[in-house]
PDB file of C-alpha atoms in Angstrom:
ATOM      1  CA  MET A   1      42.194 148.827 137.080  1.00  0.00           C
ATOM      2  CA  SER A   2      44.562 151.522 136.717  1.00  0.00           C
ATOM      3  CA  VAL A   3      44.789 153.312 133.208  1.00  0.00           C
ATOM      4  CA  LEU A   4      47.372 155.224 131.475  1.00  0.00           C
ATOM      5  CA  LEU A   5      46.605 158.820 130.017  1.00  0.00           C
ATOM      6  CA  ALA A   6      49.628 160.366 127.579  1.00  0.00           C
ATOM      7  CA  VAL A   7      49.592 163.747 126.758  1.00  0.00           C
ATOM      8  CA  LYS A   8      51.371 165.344 124.266  1.00  0.00           C
ATOM      9  CA  MET A   9      52.129 168.915 122.787  1.00  0.00           C
ATOM     10  CA  ASP A  10      54.257 171.060 120.452  1.00  0.00           C
ATOM     11  CA  LEU A  11      56.311 173.675 122.099  1.00  0.00           C
ATOM     12  CA  ALA A  12      57.145 177.037 120.115  1.00  0.00           C
ATOM     13  CA  ILE A  13      60.545 177.299 121.795  1.00  0.00           C
ATOM     14  CA  PRO A  14      63.418 179.557 119.975  1.00  0.00           C
ATOM     15  CA  ALA A  15      66.167 177.710 118.569  1.00  0.00           C
ATOM     16  CA  GLY A  16      69.023 176.902 121.468  1.00  0.00           C
ATOM     17  CA  ALA A  17      66.674 177.614 124.461  1.00  0.00           C
ATOM     18  CA  GLY A  18      67.169 175.163 127.069  1.00  0.00           C
ATOM     19  CA  LEU A  19      64.964 173.862 129.723  1.00  0.00           C
ATOM     20  CA  GLU A  20      64.307 176.921 131.194  1.00  0.00           C
ATOM     21  CA  ALA A  21      61.979 177.888 128.275  1.00  0.00           C
ATOM     22  CA  VAL A  22      59.900 174.924 129.226  1.00  0.00           C
ATOM     23  CA  ASN A  23      59.811 175.231 132.642  1.00  0.00           C
ATOM     24  CA  GLY A  24      58.431 178.877 131.877  1.00  0.00           C
ATOM     25  CA  ALA A  25      55.688 177.268 130.246  1.00  0.00           C
ATOM     26  CA  PHE A  26      55.359 174.492 133.136  1.00  0.00           C
ATOM     27  CA  PRO A  27      56.271 176.124 136.551  1.00  0.00           C
ATOM     28  CA  ILE A  28      56.964 174.013 139.322  1.00  0.00           C
ATOM     29  CA  GLU A  29      53.572 174.955 140.960  1.00  0.00           C
ATOM     30  CA  GLY A  30      51.982 173.000 138.349  1.00  0.00           C
ATOM     31  CA  ALA A  31      53.485 169.948 139.542  1.00  0.00           C
ATOM     32  CA  TYR A  32      52.179 170.910 143.191  1.00  0.00           C
ATOM     33  CA  ARG A  33      48.694 171.103 141.758  1.00  0.00           C
ATOM     34  CA  MET A  34      48.786 167.600 140.054  1.00  0.00           C
ATOM     35  CA  LEU A  35      48.365 166.325 143.761  1.00  0.00           C
ATOM     36  CA  GLU A  36      44.981 167.374 143.906  1.00  0.00           C
ATOM     37  CA  LEU A  37      43.874 165.467 140.768  1.00  0.00           C
ATOM     38  CA  PRO A  38      41.282 163.030 141.572  1.00  0.00           C
ATOM     39  CA  GLY A  39      42.703 159.370 140.990  1.00  0.00           C
ATOM     40  CA  LEU A  40      46.146 160.379 140.062  1.00  0.00           C
ATOM     41  CA  GLN A  41      48.508 157.608 141.238  1.00  0.00           C
ATOM     42  CA  TRP A  42      51.612 159.386 139.803  1.00  0.00           C
ATOM     43  CA  LYS A  43      52.932 161.943 136.820  1.00  0.00           C
ATOM     44  CA  ILE A  44      55.829 161.507 134.613  1.00  0.00           C
ATOM     45  CA  TRP A  45      56.852 164.778 132.730  1.00  0.00           C
ATOM     46  CA  GLY A  46      59.088 164.772 129.654  1.00  0.00           C
ATOM     47  CA  THR A  47      60.550 166.884 126.831  1.00  0.00           C
ATOM     48  CA  ASP A  48      62.219 166.477 123.550  1.00  0.00           C
ATOM     49  CA  MET A  49      63.940 169.942 122.872  1.00  0.00           C
ATOM     50  CA  ASN A  50      65.177 168.522 119.339  1.00  0.00           C
ATOM     51  CA  LYS A  51      61.649 168.062 118.245  1.00  0.00           C
ATOM     52  CA  LYS A  52      60.163 170.730 120.253  1.00  0.00           C
ATOM     53  CA  GLU A  53      57.698 168.458 122.154  1.00  0.00           C
ATOM     54  CA  ALA A  54      56.470 168.235 125.602  1.00  0.00           C
ATOM     55  CA  CYS A  55      54.494 165.008 127.040  1.00  0.00           C
ATOM     56  CA  GLY A  56      53.042 164.004 130.338  1.00  0.00           C
ATOM     57  CA  PHE A  57      52.321 160.387 131.303  1.00  0.00           C
ATOM     58  CA  TYR A  58      49.439 159.899 134.104  1.00  0.00           C
ATOM     59  CA  LEU A  59      48.496 156.785 135.888  1.00  0.00           C
ATOM     60  CA  PHE A  60      44.740 157.133 137.038  1.00  0.00           C
ATOM     61  CA  ALA A  61      43.178 154.870 139.486  1.00  0.00           C
ATOM     62  CA  THR A  62      39.754 154.586 136.995  1.00  0.00           C
ATOM     63  CA  MET A  63      39.003 155.331 133.615  1.00  0.00           C
ATOM     64  CA  GLU A  64      36.679 157.908 134.700  1.00  0.00           C
ATOM     65  CA  ASP A  65      39.292 159.797 136.431  1.00  0.00           C
ATOM     66  CA  ALA A  66      41.388 159.377 133.255  1.00  0.00           C
ATOM     67  CA  LYS A  67      38.723 160.557 130.834  1.00  0.00           C
ATOM     68  CA  ARG A  68      37.878 163.637 132.832  1.00  0.00           C
ATOM     69  CA  ARG A  69      41.545 164.752 133.168  1.00  0.00           C
ATOM     70  CA  ALA A  70      42.022 164.261 129.347  1.00  0.00           C
ATOM     71  CA  ALA A  71      39.182 166.601 128.626  1.00  0.00           C
ATOM     72  CA  GLU A  72      40.557 169.084 130.804  1.00  0.00           C
ATOM     73  CA  VAL A  73      44.160 169.093 129.878  1.00  0.00           C
ATOM     74  CA  VAL A  74      43.694 170.150 126.337  1.00  0.00           C
ATOM     75  CA  GLY A  75      41.695 173.524 127.009  1.00  0.00           C
ATOM     76  CA  GLN A  76      43.950 174.159 129.606  1.00  0.00           C
ATOM     77  CA  LEU A  77      47.143 173.689 127.666  1.00  0.00           C
ATOM     78  CA  GLN A  78      45.837 175.191 124.396  1.00  0.00           C
ATOM     79  CA  VAL A  79      45.518 178.646 125.972  1.00  0.00           C
ATOM     80  CA  ARG A  80      49.056 179.005 126.897  1.00  0.00           C
ATOM     81  CA  PRO A  81      51.546 180.910 125.038  1.00  0.00           C
ATOM     82  CA  GLY A  82      53.905 178.473 122.943  1.00  0.00           C
ATOM     83  CA  ILE A  83      51.594 175.378 123.235  1.00  0.00           C
ATOM     84  CA  SER A  84      49.901 174.175 120.458  1.00  0.00           C
ATOM     85  CA  ASN A  85      48.585 170.672 119.332  1.00  0.00           C
ATOM     86  CA  VAL A  86      47.534 169.151 122.402  1.00  0.00           C
ATOM     87  CA  THR A  87      46.742 165.456 122.031  1.00  0.00           C
ATOM     88  CA  THR A  88      45.643 162.827 124.535  1.00  0.00           C
ATOM     89  CA  GLN A  89      45.405 159.034 124.545  1.00  0.00           C
ATOM     90  CA  ILE A  90      43.915 156.862 126.712  1.00  0.00           C
ATOM     91  CA  TRP A  91      45.200 153.290 127.522  1.00  0.00           C
ATOM     92  CA  GLU A  92      44.207 150.191 129.255  1.00  0.00           C
ATOM     93  CA  LEU A  93      47.124 148.532 131.133  1.00  0.00           C
ATOM     94  CA  ASP A  94      48.093 144.828 130.724  1.00  0.00           C
ATOM     95  CA  ALA A  95      48.564 144.400 134.669  1.00  0.00           C
ATOM     96  CA  GLU A  96      49.649 141.079 134.142  1.00  0.00           C
ATOM     97  CA  LYS A  97      52.452 141.525 131.968  1.00  0.00           C
ATOM     98  CA  THR A  98      53.184 144.937 133.640  1.00  0.00           C
ATOM     99  CA  ARG A  99      53.763 143.316 136.916  1.00  0.00           C
ATOM    100  CA  ILE A 100      56.015 140.936 135.726  1.00  0.00           C
ATOM    101  CA  THR A 101      58.498 144.000 134.397  1.00  0.00           C
ATOM    102  CA  HIS A 102      58.012 145.804 137.380  1.00  0.00           C
ATOM    103  CA  GLY A 103      55.990 148.418 136.068  1.00  0.00           C
ATOM    104  CA  PRO A 104      54.749 150.793 138.778  1.00  0.00           C
ATOM    105  CA  ILE A 105      51.181 150.088 138.838  1.00  0.00           C
ATOM    106  CA  ASP A 106      50.313 148.759 142.193  1.00  0.00           C
ATOM    107  CA  VAL A 107      50.608 152.222 143.858  1.00  0.00           C
ATOM    108  CA  PRO A 108      47.761 154.250 145.837  1.00  0.00           C
ATOM    109  CA  LYS A 109      46.316 157.245 144.806  1.00  0.00           C
ATOM    110  CA  ILE A 110      48.240 160.368 145.688  1.00  0.00           C
ATOM    111  CA  SER A 111      45.231 161.409 147.738  1.00  0.00           C
ATOM    112  CA  ASP A 112      45.497 158.469 150.001  1.00  0.00           C
ATOM    113  CA  LEU A 113      48.816 159.099 150.845  1.00  0.00           C
ATOM    114  CA  PRO A 114      49.760 160.543 154.546  1.00  0.00           C
ATOM    115  CA  LYS A 115      50.451 164.388 154.206  1.00  0.00           C
TER     116      LYS A 115
END
């Protein structure tokens, strides 16, 4: 049973700053580190520059994997300059309805994919 972890945070970025300011807080190397997370099936990254917020949505293979990441991510992000108010939520999925609407939940863990 896959579960969804949602992570949201506030960004202290200067008015008029673009996505390059966000990329400074979240360098591309971080995306590659996500590939090593136990049980991760995928991650989606998002930003709302008007609200000065960023988010991440993770699909994990198990509740334990999602809880482990939720506990880690708050501490990891809160110490970064310009990031505050990090919150997490874990959601159980309604697999039947998600499959009807073609939600991408029947995917392998990244660690199970060929390298």
